[in-house]
């Protein structure tokens, strides 16, 4: 490329690819060549504004100018109106990317580089503070690293919200049963409805996850890590493997990291296409080559984990937060958020929403702000009726709860959960009795089958809800449904069966009218 080439950024994120980004990139390159325009196309990650994908950005002296959503039939017109110079009069022009209101208001720590860099460019990563945390960690003791993570207040971003520093301390203090082997396992089996933040990390900024896992290894004395990746993420798989190879070649992974004498190896393993393998002990069973079934606890994986050795099992977002914490200090991270919910969480808007995408904000923003100020209401234009936050095992929330601050304690107080930060929106055409049935049916399909309350309870739950919807002895069956839910909560071995009743109970509590009428065909309110 010549020095006069104009840089054009076109995402290689799964969402953008689904909207035709590959074809768009090829046709823009062909059109530029035909017109004699010198351009350099850079395949970046997504900014997370999915309703604008494919979002094309053109680098100008004033910053990047965004155009979107761009389709192939728009290409001629974009060139005719000089989009390569950053012309803002085109109807698809969104102005400076950093000034788009949806993006400008965010507080991006974990996603600071997403959409800015080439995901597999080590030079780009290092130019934007990449490996700063790792280089610092190489000179620290394991205990000092763990203390920094404790100071940050980081809690597990996979849903359980357990303090990350406490888990790391347990693994640091644990004695291996065979030699000195410990493991770092990243749970990248992102299966909750409406979630895509893990995928975005891996597709937009894979070196950050690599750096976070390497720091975790240094902290607890582990020299081997595994990324247990959802098999439905082929683009992330390709990008991760490419990034790992480049990190190894540059001495940021493998033997003698940056001449420190310290070692950490990392591999990607594809998941088993089972929701239950998002549960950490089931994941470990699968990673060992066994059927993904839940283990009884204790012992905890931190003490007896992968292959019976002390193991850190953390979510992608938890590990991706570590480079910032080490680079800037735990207190810098803890300065965001509120109460015991510190730092930021990437909230993911999906379902029947006008402007779906990722919003990274400090804990404390309200659900209503996310739905209205960022999401812009429903895609259908109809009133919102229900919102499910935290995945298919969490409660449905009525409008009376939408002013709840998005933090762990506030959500727990109203009987809801933040989970992984996924938000699925339903308009007023949704049948909440049907949604309750779906919750039980989902458990039927995804239960590992190890415990009776989950395996049999969910099947009976579908049958009971069907009887209620068919007006068969409704009062008695409503009482039976409540008893069944309590049995599953109290008796299930893991969260799969123990949390499945939560969306059912919330639907009954907040939308009782839907259980007092014959079954209707859902119009897909989400």
Short mmCIF file of C-alpha atoms in Angstrom, two decimals:
data_model
loop_
_atom_site.label_atom_id
_atom_site.label_comp_id
_atom_site.label_asym_id
_atom_site.label_seq_id
_atom_site.Cartn_x
_atom_site.Cartn_y
_atom_site.Cartn_z
CA UNK A 1 0.00 0.00 0.00
CA UNK A 2 1.18 3.53 -0.69
CA UNK A 3 1.40 6.20 1.97
CA UNK A 4 -1.59 7.90 0.36
CA UNK A 5 -3.94 4.95 0.79
CA UNK A 6 -7.16 5.65 2.65
CA UNK A 7 -7.85 3.21 5.46
CA UNK A 8 -11.32 1.65 5.32
CA UNK A 9 -12.44 -0.49 8.25
CA UNK A 10 -14.94 -3.30 7.64
CA UNK A 11 -15.68 -5.70 10.55
CA UNK A 12 -15.00 -9.43 10.43
CA UNK A 13 -17.26 -10.00 13.45
CA UNK A 14 -19.86 -12.79 13.08
CA UNK A 15 -22.77 -10.33 13.10
CA UNK A 16 -21.23 -8.20 10.34
CA UNK A 17 -20.40 -11.33 8.34
CA UNK A 18 -24.01 -12.47 8.64
CA UNK A 19 -25.03 -9.13 7.16
CA UNK A 20 -22.72 -9.52 4.17
CA UNK A 21 -19.47 -7.89 5.32
CA UNK A 22 -17.18 -10.23 3.35
CA UNK A 23 -18.93 -9.56 0.06
CA UNK A 24 -19.06 -5.86 0.88
CA UNK A 25 -15.30 -5.74 1.48
CA UNK A 26 -14.58 -7.52 -1.81
CA UNK A 27 -16.87 -5.25 -3.83
CA UNK A 28 -15.54 -2.06 -2.23
CA UNK A 29 -12.00 -3.19 -3.07
CA UNK A 30 -13.03 -3.94 -6.65
CA UNK A 31 -14.84 -0.64 -7.06
CA UNK A 32 -11.90 1.31 -5.64
CA UNK A 33 -9.53 -0.42 -8.07
CA UNK A 34 -11.86 0.37 -10.99
CA UNK A 35 -11.95 4.03 -10.00
CA UNK A 36 -8.22 4.24 -9.33
CA UNK A 37 -8.71 4.93 -5.61
CA UNK A 38 -5.92 3.76 -3.31
CA UNK A 39 -7.47 2.15 -0.25
CA UNK A 40 -6.35 -0.22 2.47
CA UNK A 41 -9.16 -2.38 3.85
CA UNK A 42 -8.68 -3.38 7.47
CA UNK A 43 -10.93 -6.11 8.86
CA UNK A 44 -11.53 -4.89 12.39
CA UNK A 45 -13.84 -6.16 15.09
CA UNK A 46 -17.33 -4.80 15.64
CA UNK A 47 -18.03 -1.70 17.71
CA UNK A 48 -21.10 -3.54 18.99
CA UNK A 49 -23.71 -1.31 17.32
CA UNK A 50 -25.33 -4.24 15.58
CA UNK A 51 -28.28 -2.38 14.09
CA UNK A 52 -25.75 -0.48 11.95
CA UNK A 53 -23.87 -3.53 10.68
CA UNK A 54 -22.11 -3.74 8.36
CA UNK A 55 -20.65 -0.50 9.73
CA UNK A 56 -17.91 0.89 7.49
CA UNK A 57 -15.45 3.42 8.89
CA UNK A 58 -13.16 5.68 6.88
CA UNK A 59 -10.09 7.16 8.52
CA UNK A 60 -9.80 10.93 8.11
CA UNK A 61 -7.66 13.63 9.67
CA UNK A 62 -10.49 14.34 12.10
CA UNK A 63 -11.09 10.73 13.10
CA UNK A 64 -13.05 7.82 11.72
CA UNK A 65 -16.28 8.60 9.88
CA UNK A 66 -18.90 5.85 10.06
CA UNK A 67 -21.41 4.72 7.43
CA UNK A 68 -24.03 2.11 8.08
CA UNK A 69 -25.77 -0.14 7.64
CA UNK A 70 -24.13 -0.46 4.22
CA UNK A 71 -25.33 -2.91 1.58
CA UNK A 72 -23.69 -3.75 -1.71
CA UNK A 73 -26.20 -1.65 -3.65
CA UNK A 74 -24.98 1.40 -1.72
CA UNK A 75 -21.38 1.13 -2.93
CA UNK A 76 -21.67 3.14 -6.15
CA UNK A 77 -23.46 5.96 -4.40
CA UNK A 78 -20.92 6.05 -1.58
CA UNK A 79 -18.08 6.46 -4.07
CA UNK A 80 -20.05 9.04 -6.06
CA UNK A 81 -20.52 11.10 -2.89
CA UNK A 82 -16.82 10.87 -1.97
CA UNK A 83 -17.17 8.80 1.18
CA UNK A 84 -13.41 8.13 1.11
CA UNK A 85 -12.86 11.76 2.07
CA UNK A 86 -15.29 11.46 4.98
CA UNK A 87 -18.16 13.26 3.26
CA UNK A 88 -20.94 13.54 5.87
CA UNK A 89 -23.90 14.40 3.65
CA UNK A 90 -24.57 10.81 2.60
CA UNK A 91 -27.77 9.46 4.20
CA UNK A 92 -25.87 6.46 5.62
CA UNK A 93 -23.27 8.64 7.29
CA UNK A 94 -23.35 8.43 11.08
CA UNK A 95 -20.66 11.08 11.58
CA UNK A 96 -17.60 10.51 13.74
CA UNK A 97 -17.87 7.02 15.18
CA UNK A 98 -16.78 8.17 18.63
CA UNK A 99 -19.58 10.77 18.64
CA UNK A 100 -22.46 8.39 17.89
CA UNK A 101 -24.64 8.80 21.02
CA UNK A 102 -25.06 5.04 21.53
CA UNK A 103 -21.29 4.68 21.64
CA UNK A 104 -20.18 7.97 23.19
CA UNK A 105 -21.97 7.47 26.50
CA UNK A 106 -20.39 4.09 27.19
CA UNK A 107 -17.59 3.44 29.69
CA UNK A 108 -15.42 1.00 27.82
CA UNK A 109 -12.69 -0.74 29.79
CA UNK A 110 -12.91 -4.34 28.56
CA UNK A 111 -14.05 -3.25 25.09
CA UNK A 112 -11.75 -0.25 24.76
CA UNK A 113 -10.06 -1.71 21.66
CA UNK A 114 -13.08 -3.47 20.12
CA UNK A 115 -13.64 -2.18 16.60
CA UNK A 116 -10.55 0.02 16.74
CA UNK A 117 -7.80 -2.51 16.08
CA UNK A 118 -7.16 -5.36 13.69
CA UNK A 119 -7.94 -8.30 16.01
CA UNK A 120 -4.91 -10.35 14.95
CA UNK A 121 -2.38 -7.53 14.71
CA UNK A 122 0.13 -7.69 17.58
CA UNK A 123 1.37 -4.25 16.57
CA UNK A 124 -2.12 -2.78 16.89
CA UNK A 125 -2.64 -4.46 20.25
CA UNK A 126 0.62 -3.19 21.70
CA UNK A 127 0.03 0.30 20.31
CA UNK A 128 -3.17 0.41 22.37
CA UNK A 129 -1.63 -0.64 25.71
CA UNK A 130 -1.74 -4.35 24.96
CA UNK A 131 0.47 -6.60 27.15
CA UNK A 132 1.10 -3.69 29.51
CA UNK A 133 -0.54 -5.66 32.32
CA UNK A 134 1.36 -8.86 31.48
CA UNK A 135 4.75 -7.13 31.41
CA UNK A 136 3.97 -5.69 34.84
CA UNK A 137 2.78 -9.06 36.15
CA UNK A 138 6.01 -10.77 35.09
CA UNK A 139 7.85 -8.79 37.77
CA UNK A 140 5.32 -9.49 40.54
CA UNK A 141 4.79 -12.40 42.89
CA UNK A 142 1.70 -14.54 42.49
CA UNK A 143 0.30 -13.22 45.77
CA UNK A 144 0.77 -9.60 44.67
CA UNK A 145 -1.16 -10.28 41.45
CA UNK A 146 -3.97 -11.97 43.38
CA UNK A 147 -4.09 -9.06 45.84
CA UNK A 148 -4.52 -6.63 42.92
CA UNK A 149 -7.43 -8.68 41.58
CA UNK A 150 -8.99 -8.70 45.05
CA UNK A 151 -8.62 -4.93 45.28
CA UNK A 152 -10.47 -4.51 41.98
CA UNK A 153 -13.64 -6.07 43.39
CA UNK A 154 -13.99 -8.10 40.17
CA UNK A 155 -16.68 -10.76 40.43
CA UNK A 156 -17.34 -13.59 38.02
CA UNK A 157 -18.98 -12.26 34.88
CA UNK A 158 -20.39 -15.63 33.87
CA UNK A 159 -23.44 -15.29 36.11
CA UNK A 160 -22.53 -16.57 39.58
CA UNK A 161 -20.74 -13.30 40.49
CA UNK A 162 -18.30 -15.04 42.85
CA UNK A 163 -15.33 -12.81 43.79
CA UNK A 164 -12.58 -13.58 41.29
CA UNK A 165 -9.74 -12.78 43.68
CA UNK A 166 -11.04 -15.25 46.26
CA UNK A 167 -11.19 -18.01 43.66
CA UNK A 168 -7.64 -17.21 42.56
CA UNK A 169 -6.43 -17.19 46.17
CA UNK A 170 -7.89 -20.65 46.68
CA UNK A 171 -6.04 -22.02 43.65
CA UNK A 172 -2.81 -20.25 44.66
CA UNK A 173 -2.98 -21.83 48.11
CA UNK A 174 -4.04 -25.28 46.88
CA UNK A 175 -1.54 -28.13 46.71
CA UNK A 176 -1.62 -30.22 43.53
CA UNK A 177 -2.19 -33.94 44.02
CA UNK A 178 0.25 -34.90 41.29
CA UNK A 179 3.45 -32.93 40.81
CA UNK A 180 2.98 -29.18 40.62
CA UNK A 181 0.40 -28.95 37.83
CA UNK A 182 -2.40 -26.38 37.99
CA UNK A 183 -4.69 -25.23 35.19
CA UNK A 184 -6.43 -22.10 33.89
CA UNK A 185 -9.70 -22.83 32.08
CA UNK A 186 -11.67 -20.17 30.25
CA UNK A 187 -15.39 -20.86 29.98
CA UNK A 188 -16.16 -19.58 26.49
CA UNK A 189 -19.24 -21.77 26.04
CA UNK A 190 -21.52 -18.73 25.79
CA UNK A 191 -25.01 -20.23 25.63
CA UNK A 192 -27.39 -17.84 27.38
CA UNK A 193 -30.09 -16.29 25.22
CA UNK A 194 -29.30 -12.78 24.08
CA UNK A 195 -25.59 -12.95 24.89
CA UNK A 196 -22.67 -12.27 22.60
CA UNK A 197 -20.11 -10.34 24.69
CA UNK A 198 -17.74 -13.32 25.00
CA UNK A 199 -17.83 -13.81 21.25
CA UNK A 200 -17.11 -10.13 20.69
CA UNK A 201 -14.06 -10.27 22.96
CA UNK A 202 -12.67 -13.27 21.10
CA UNK A 203 -13.42 -11.88 17.65
CA UNK A 204 -12.50 -8.23 18.28
CA UNK A 205 -9.68 -8.41 20.84
CA UNK A 206 -8.36 -11.99 21.28
CA UNK A 207 -4.96 -10.92 22.62
CA UNK A 208 -6.72 -9.41 25.63
CA UNK A 209 -8.11 -12.82 26.60
CA UNK A 210 -4.71 -14.42 25.98
CA UNK A 211 -3.07 -11.80 28.18
CA UNK A 212 -5.65 -12.23 30.95
CA UNK A 213 -5.24 -16.00 31.01
CA UNK A 214 -1.44 -15.73 31.03
CA UNK A 215 -1.60 -13.34 33.99
CA UNK A 216 -3.89 -15.82 35.77
CA UNK A 217 -1.30 -18.54 35.16
CA UNK A 218 1.45 -16.37 36.62
CA UNK A 219 -0.73 -15.57 39.62
CA UNK A 220 -1.40 -19.13 40.74
CA UNK A 221 1.53 -21.04 39.27
CA UNK A 222 -0.26 -22.69 36.35
CA UNK A 223 1.59 -23.27 33.10
CA UNK A 224 -1.27 -24.67 31.01
CA UNK A 225 -4.52 -23.05 29.94
CA UNK A 226 -7.51 -24.10 27.86
CA UNK A 227 -10.21 -22.04 26.20
CA UNK A 228 -13.38 -24.15 26.13
CA UNK A 229 -15.03 -22.54 23.12
CA UNK A 230 -18.62 -22.86 22.03
CA UNK A 231 -18.46 -24.96 18.87
CA UNK A 232 -21.01 -22.69 17.17
CA UNK A 233 -18.36 -19.91 17.06
CA UNK A 234 -16.20 -20.84 14.03
CA UNK A 235 -15.02 -17.26 13.41
CA UNK A 236 -13.86 -16.90 17.02
CA UNK A 237 -12.14 -20.28 16.73
CA UNK A 238 -10.16 -19.17 13.69
CA UNK A 239 -9.22 -15.80 15.18
CA UNK A 240 -8.19 -17.26 18.55
CA UNK A 241 -5.91 -19.84 16.97
CA UNK A 242 -4.29 -17.21 14.77
CA UNK A 243 -3.79 -14.88 17.73
CA UNK A 244 -2.34 -17.66 19.92
CA UNK A 245 0.17 -18.57 17.21
CA UNK A 246 1.26 -14.95 16.85
CA UNK A 247 1.55 -14.47 20.62
CA UNK A 248 3.73 -17.58 20.85
CA UNK A 249 5.94 -16.43 17.98
CA UNK A 250 6.43 -13.05 19.67
CA UNK A 251 7.29 -14.57 23.04
CA UNK A 252 4.12 -13.57 24.89
CA UNK A 253 3.09 -17.22 25.27
CA UNK A 254 4.94 -20.50 25.66
CA UNK A 255 8.36 -21.04 27.21
CA UNK A 256 10.40 -18.23 28.77
CA UNK A 257 7.78 -15.48 28.29
CA UNK A 258 9.61 -12.26 27.37
CA UNK A 259 12.82 -13.68 28.82
CA UNK A 260 11.30 -14.04 32.28
CA UNK A 261 11.92 -17.75 32.63
CA UNK A 262 8.16 -18.23 33.15
CA UNK A 263 5.97 -20.50 31.06
CA UNK A 264 2.34 -20.57 29.99
CA UNK A 265 0.85 -22.63 27.18
CA UNK A 266 -2.65 -22.09 25.80
CA UNK A 267 -4.94 -24.18 23.59
CA UNK A 268 -8.49 -23.92 22.27
CA UNK A 269 -10.88 -26.84 22.76
CA UNK A 270 -14.28 -26.94 21.10
CA UNK A 271 -17.34 -27.48 23.28
CA UNK A 272 -19.88 -30.28 23.16
CA UNK A 273 -22.88 -28.28 21.87
CA UNK A 274 -24.58 -28.62 25.26
CA UNK A 275 -25.90 -25.75 27.38
CA UNK A 276 -25.08 -27.68 30.55
CA UNK A 277 -21.38 -27.51 29.67
CA UNK A 278 -21.52 -23.83 30.57
CA UNK A 279 -21.68 -25.08 34.18
CA UNK A 280 -18.08 -25.26 35.34
CA UNK A 281 -17.95 -28.86 36.57
CA UNK A 282 -19.79 -30.19 33.52
CA UNK A 283 -17.37 -28.19 31.38
CA UNK A 284 -14.42 -29.87 33.13
CA UNK A 285 -15.92 -33.31 32.52
CA UNK A 286 -16.29 -32.47 28.82
CA UNK A 287 -12.78 -31.04 28.64
CA UNK A 288 -11.48 -34.33 30.04
CA UNK A 289 -13.19 -36.17 27.18
CA UNK A 290 -16.16 -37.40 29.18
CA UNK A 291 -19.89 -36.79 28.85
CA UNK A 292 -20.71 -33.30 30.14
CA UNK A 293 -22.41 -34.09 33.45
CA UNK A 294 -22.42 -32.03 36.62
CA UNK A 295 -20.08 -32.98 39.44
CA UNK A 296 -21.19 -32.82 43.05
CA UNK A 297 -19.52 -30.06 45.09
CA UNK A 298 -17.46 -30.13 47.25
CA UNK A 299 -14.71 -30.57 46.28
CA UNK A 300 -14.54 -27.25 44.45
CA UNK A 301 -12.78 -27.06 41.06
CA UNK A 302 -10.37 -24.58 42.62
CA UNK A 303 -9.07 -27.50 44.70
CA UNK A 304 -9.92 -30.58 42.62
CA UNK A 305 -10.59 -29.39 39.09
CA UNK A 306 -9.32 -30.39 35.65
CA UNK A 307 -7.72 -33.85 35.81
CA UNK A 308 -8.09 -33.64 39.59
CA UNK A 309 -5.77 -30.63 39.92
CA UNK A 310 -6.37 -27.10 41.29
CA UNK A 311 -8.04 -25.14 38.51
CA UNK A 312 -9.20 -21.58 37.87
CA UNK A 313 -12.42 -21.67 35.85
CA UNK A 314 -13.41 -18.16 34.79
CA UNK A 315 -15.67 -16.68 32.15
CA UNK A 316 -14.25 -14.80 29.14
CA UNK A 317 -15.32 -11.40 30.49
CA UNK A 318 -13.74 -12.09 33.89
CA UNK A 319 -10.38 -12.97 32.36
CA UNK A 320 -10.62 -10.15 29.80
CA UNK A 321 -10.89 -7.62 32.64
CA UNK A 322 -7.56 -8.71 34.12
CA UNK A 323 -5.17 -6.86 31.73
CA UNK A 324 -6.76 -3.50 32.63
CA UNK A 325 -6.66 -4.31 36.35
CA UNK A 326 -2.94 -5.19 36.24
CA UNK A 327 -2.03 -2.30 33.95
CA UNK A 328 -3.96 0.43 35.77
CA UNK A 329 -4.31 -1.04 39.25
CA UNK A 330 -7.17 -2.71 41.05
CA UNK A 331 -8.41 0.57 42.50
CA UNK A 332 -8.77 2.14 39.05
CA UNK A 333 -11.19 -0.67 38.15
CA UNK A 334 -13.00 -0.50 41.50
CA UNK A 335 -13.63 3.22 40.99
CA UNK A 336 -16.37 2.21 38.55
CA UNK A 337 -19.66 0.72 39.72
CA UNK A 338 -21.51 0.85 43.02
CA UNK A 339 -21.67 -1.03 46.32
CA UNK A 340 -20.31 -4.53 45.91
CA UNK A 341 -20.86 -4.45 42.14
CA UNK A 342 -17.61 -2.88 40.98
CA UNK A 343 -16.19 -2.23 37.55
CA UNK A 344 -18.17 -2.43 34.33
CA UNK A 345 -20.42 -5.01 32.71
CA UNK A 346 -21.04 -5.34 28.97
CA UNK A 347 -24.84 -5.37 28.69
CA UNK A 348 -26.18 -7.03 25.55
CA UNK A 349 -29.48 -5.86 24.04
CA UNK A 350 -31.35 -8.46 21.99
CA UNK A 351 -34.84 -9.69 21.17
CA UNK A 352 -37.52 -7.26 20.04
CA UNK A 353 -35.33 -4.15 20.28
CA UNK A 354 -34.76 -1.36 17.78
CA UNK A 355 -31.05 -0.83 18.41
CA UNK A 356 -29.57 -4.13 19.48
CA UNK A 357 -25.95 -4.36 20.47
CA UNK A 358 -23.39 -4.17 23.25
CA UNK A 359 -23.24 -1.43 25.87
CA UNK A 360 -20.38 -1.45 28.37
CA UNK A 361 -21.30 0.64 31.40
CA UNK A 362 -20.43 0.80 35.08
CA UNK A 363 -22.87 -1.04 37.34
CA UNK A 364 -25.70 1.26 38.41
CA UNK A 365 -27.27 2.29 35.09
CA UNK A 366 -30.96 1.37 35.16
CA UNK A 367 -32.59 -1.23 32.98
CA UNK A 368 -34.96 1.43 31.62
CA UNK A 369 -32.04 3.58 30.48
CA UNK A 370 -30.63 0.66 28.53
CA UNK A 371 -33.99 -0.22 26.98
CA UNK A 372 -35.07 3.30 26.05
CA UNK A 373 -32.00 5.55 25.80
CA UNK A 374 -29.80 2.96 24.10
CA UNK A 375 -32.25 0.42 22.69
CA UNK A 376 -34.79 2.95 21.45
CA UNK A 377 -37.77 0.76 22.26
CA UNK A 378 -39.00 -2.29 20.37
CA UNK A 379 -38.14 -3.17 16.79
CA UNK A 380 -41.85 -3.78 16.14
CA UNK A 381 -42.77 -0.32 17.42
CA UNK A 382 -45.21 -1.83 19.90
CA UNK A 383 -45.00 -1.29 23.67
CA UNK A 384 -42.52 -3.38 25.62
CA UNK A 385 -44.18 -5.81 27.99
CA UNK A 386 -41.52 -8.06 29.50
CA UNK A 387 -37.75 -8.22 29.68
CA UNK A 388 -35.64 -11.24 30.59
CA UNK A 389 -32.23 -10.31 31.95
CA UNK A 390 -29.50 -12.86 32.60
CA UNK A 391 -30.37 -15.74 30.29
CA UNK A 392 -33.04 -18.44 30.07
CA UNK A 393 -32.79 -19.34 33.77
CA UNK A 394 -33.53 -15.84 35.07
CA UNK A 395 -36.76 -13.98 35.80
CA UNK A 396 -39.02 -12.08 33.42
CA UNK A 397 -39.26 -8.48 34.57
CA UNK A 398 -42.40 -6.32 34.18
CA UNK A 399 -42.27 -2.56 33.61
CA UNK A 400 -42.62 -1.88 37.34
CA UNK A 401 -39.06 -3.22 37.76
CA UNK A 402 -37.34 -1.46 34.87
CA UNK A 403 -36.04 1.38 37.04
CA UNK A 404 -33.94 -1.13 39.00
CA UNK A 405 -30.20 -0.29 38.92
CA UNK A 406 -28.20 -2.87 37.02
CA UNK A 407 -26.15 -4.29 39.88
CA UNK A 408 -26.09 -7.69 41.55
CA UNK A 409 -27.65 -6.68 44.86
CA UNK A 410 -30.46 -4.53 43.42
CA UNK A 411 -31.48 -7.29 41.02
CA UNK A 412 -31.36 -9.92 43.75
CA UNK A 413 -33.64 -7.73 45.87
CA UNK A 414 -36.40 -7.89 43.23
CA UNK A 415 -35.96 -11.61 42.55
CA UNK A 416 -34.07 -11.14 39.30
CA UNK A 417 -30.52 -11.86 38.13
CA UNK A 418 -27.93 -10.12 35.98
CA UNK A 419 -26.26 -13.32 34.83
CA UNK A 420 -23.95 -12.68 31.90
CA UNK A 421 -25.60 -9.34 31.10
CA UNK A 422 -27.89 -10.51 28.30
CA UNK A 423 -31.18 -8.59 27.93
CA UNK A 424 -34.00 -10.02 25.81
CA UNK A 425 -37.00 -7.78 25.09
CA UNK A 426 -40.61 -8.82 24.38
CA UNK A 427 -43.39 -6.58 23.12
CA UNK A 428 -47.05 -6.68 24.15
CA UNK A 429 -47.92 -9.55 21.80
CA UNK A 430 -45.98 -12.07 23.88
CA UNK A 431 -47.82 -14.89 25.66
CA UNK A 432 -46.06 -15.22 29.01
CA UNK A 433 -47.62 -18.61 29.75
CA UNK A 434 -45.96 -19.81 26.56
CA UNK A 435 -42.67 -18.31 27.76
CA UNK A 436 -43.02 -20.16 31.06
CA UNK A 437 -43.57 -23.37 29.15
CA UNK A 438 -40.50 -22.65 27.05
CA UNK A 439 -38.40 -22.36 30.22
CA UNK A 440 -39.40 -25.84 31.34
CA UNK A 441 -39.04 -27.22 27.81
CA UNK A 442 -35.56 -25.72 27.56
CA UNK A 443 -34.56 -27.59 30.70
CA UNK A 444 -35.96 -30.83 29.28
CA UNK A 445 -33.70 -30.44 26.26
CA UNK A 446 -30.57 -29.23 28.06
CA UNK A 447 -30.56 -31.10 31.39
CA UNK A 448 -27.58 -33.44 31.80
CA UNK A 449 -30.02 -35.90 33.39
CA UNK A 450 -27.94 -36.63 36.48
CA UNK A 451 -30.47 -35.52 39.11
CA UNK A 452 -34.17 -36.37 39.28
CA UNK A 453 -35.61 -32.93 40.17
CA UNK A 454 -34.13 -31.42 37.02
CA UNK A 455 -34.57 -34.37 34.63
CA UNK A 456 -38.10 -35.34 35.65
CA UNK A 457 -39.26 -32.05 37.14
CA UNK A 458 -38.84 -30.12 33.91
CA UNK A 459 -40.78 -32.75 31.94
CA UNK A 460 -43.61 -32.65 34.48
CA UNK A 461 -43.44 -28.84 34.35
CA UNK A 462 -44.20 -28.80 30.63
CA UNK A 463 -47.13 -31.15 31.18
CA UNK A 464 -48.56 -29.10 34.06
CA UNK A 465 -48.34 -25.82 32.13
CA UNK A 466 -50.03 -27.47 29.15
CA UNK A 467 -52.91 -28.53 31.41
CA UNK A 468 -53.18 -25.01 32.80
CA UNK A 469 -53.26 -23.52 29.32
CA UNK A 470 -55.90 -26.04 28.30
CA UNK A 471 -58.03 -25.03 31.30
CA UNK A 472 -57.82 -28.49 32.88
CA UNK A 473 -58.45 -28.10 36.63
CA UNK A 474 -56.55 -24.82 36.49
CA UNK A 475 -56.48 -23.94 40.20
CA UNK A 476 -55.13 -27.33 41.28
CA UNK A 477 -52.53 -27.36 38.54
CA UNK A 478 -51.36 -23.83 39.41
CA UNK A 479 -50.76 -25.07 42.95
CA UNK A 480 -48.99 -28.15 41.62
CA UNK A 481 -46.79 -25.98 39.42
CA UNK A 482 -45.67 -23.95 42.43
CA UNK A 483 -44.88 -27.11 44.41
CA UNK A 484 -42.94 -28.50 41.47
CA UNK A 485 -40.91 -25.28 41.15
CA UNK A 486 -39.99 -25.36 44.84
CA UNK A 487 -38.91 -29.00 44.57
CA UNK A 488 -36.64 -28.21 41.61
CA UNK A 489 -35.13 -25.21 43.41
CA UNK A 490 -34.42 -27.12 46.61
CA UNK A 491 -33.45 -30.49 45.18
CA UNK A 492 -31.51 -29.95 41.95
CA UNK A 493 -27.80 -30.64 41.87
CA UNK A 494 -26.85 -27.49 39.92
CA UNK A 495 -28.26 -24.22 38.63
CA UNK A 496 -29.80 -25.85 35.55
CA UNK A 497 -32.66 -27.37 37.52
CA UNK A 498 -32.38 -25.01 40.48
CA UNK A 499 -32.95 -21.87 38.40
CA UNK A 500 -35.33 -23.12 35.71
CA UNK A 501 -38.31 -22.30 37.98
CA UNK A 502 -37.30 -18.63 38.29
CA UNK A 503 -38.66 -17.51 34.90
CA UNK A 504 -41.75 -19.68 35.47
CA UNK A 505 -42.47 -18.19 38.89
CA UNK A 506 -41.86 -14.65 37.65
CA UNK A 507 -44.24 -15.15 34.73
CA UNK A 508 -46.94 -16.43 37.09
CA UNK A 509 -46.36 -13.58 39.56
CA UNK A 510 -46.13 -10.65 37.18
CA UNK A 511 -48.31 -11.80 34.28
CA UNK A 512 -51.04 -13.92 35.94
CA UNK A 513 -53.63 -12.98 33.34
CA UNK A 514 -51.79 -15.08 30.73
CA UNK A 515 -52.39 -18.19 32.84
CA UNK A 516 -56.11 -17.51 33.12
CA UNK A 517 -56.97 -17.83 29.47
CA UNK A 518 -56.81 -20.58 26.83
CA UNK A 519 -53.56 -21.12 24.99
CA UNK A 520 -52.95 -18.71 22.14
CA UNK A 521 -50.40 -18.76 19.36
CA UNK A 522 -47.46 -16.60 20.35
CA UNK A 523 -46.70 -13.88 17.82
CA UNK A 524 -43.01 -13.94 18.72
CA UNK A 525 -42.96 -10.97 21.05
CA UNK A 526 -39.19 -11.25 21.31
#
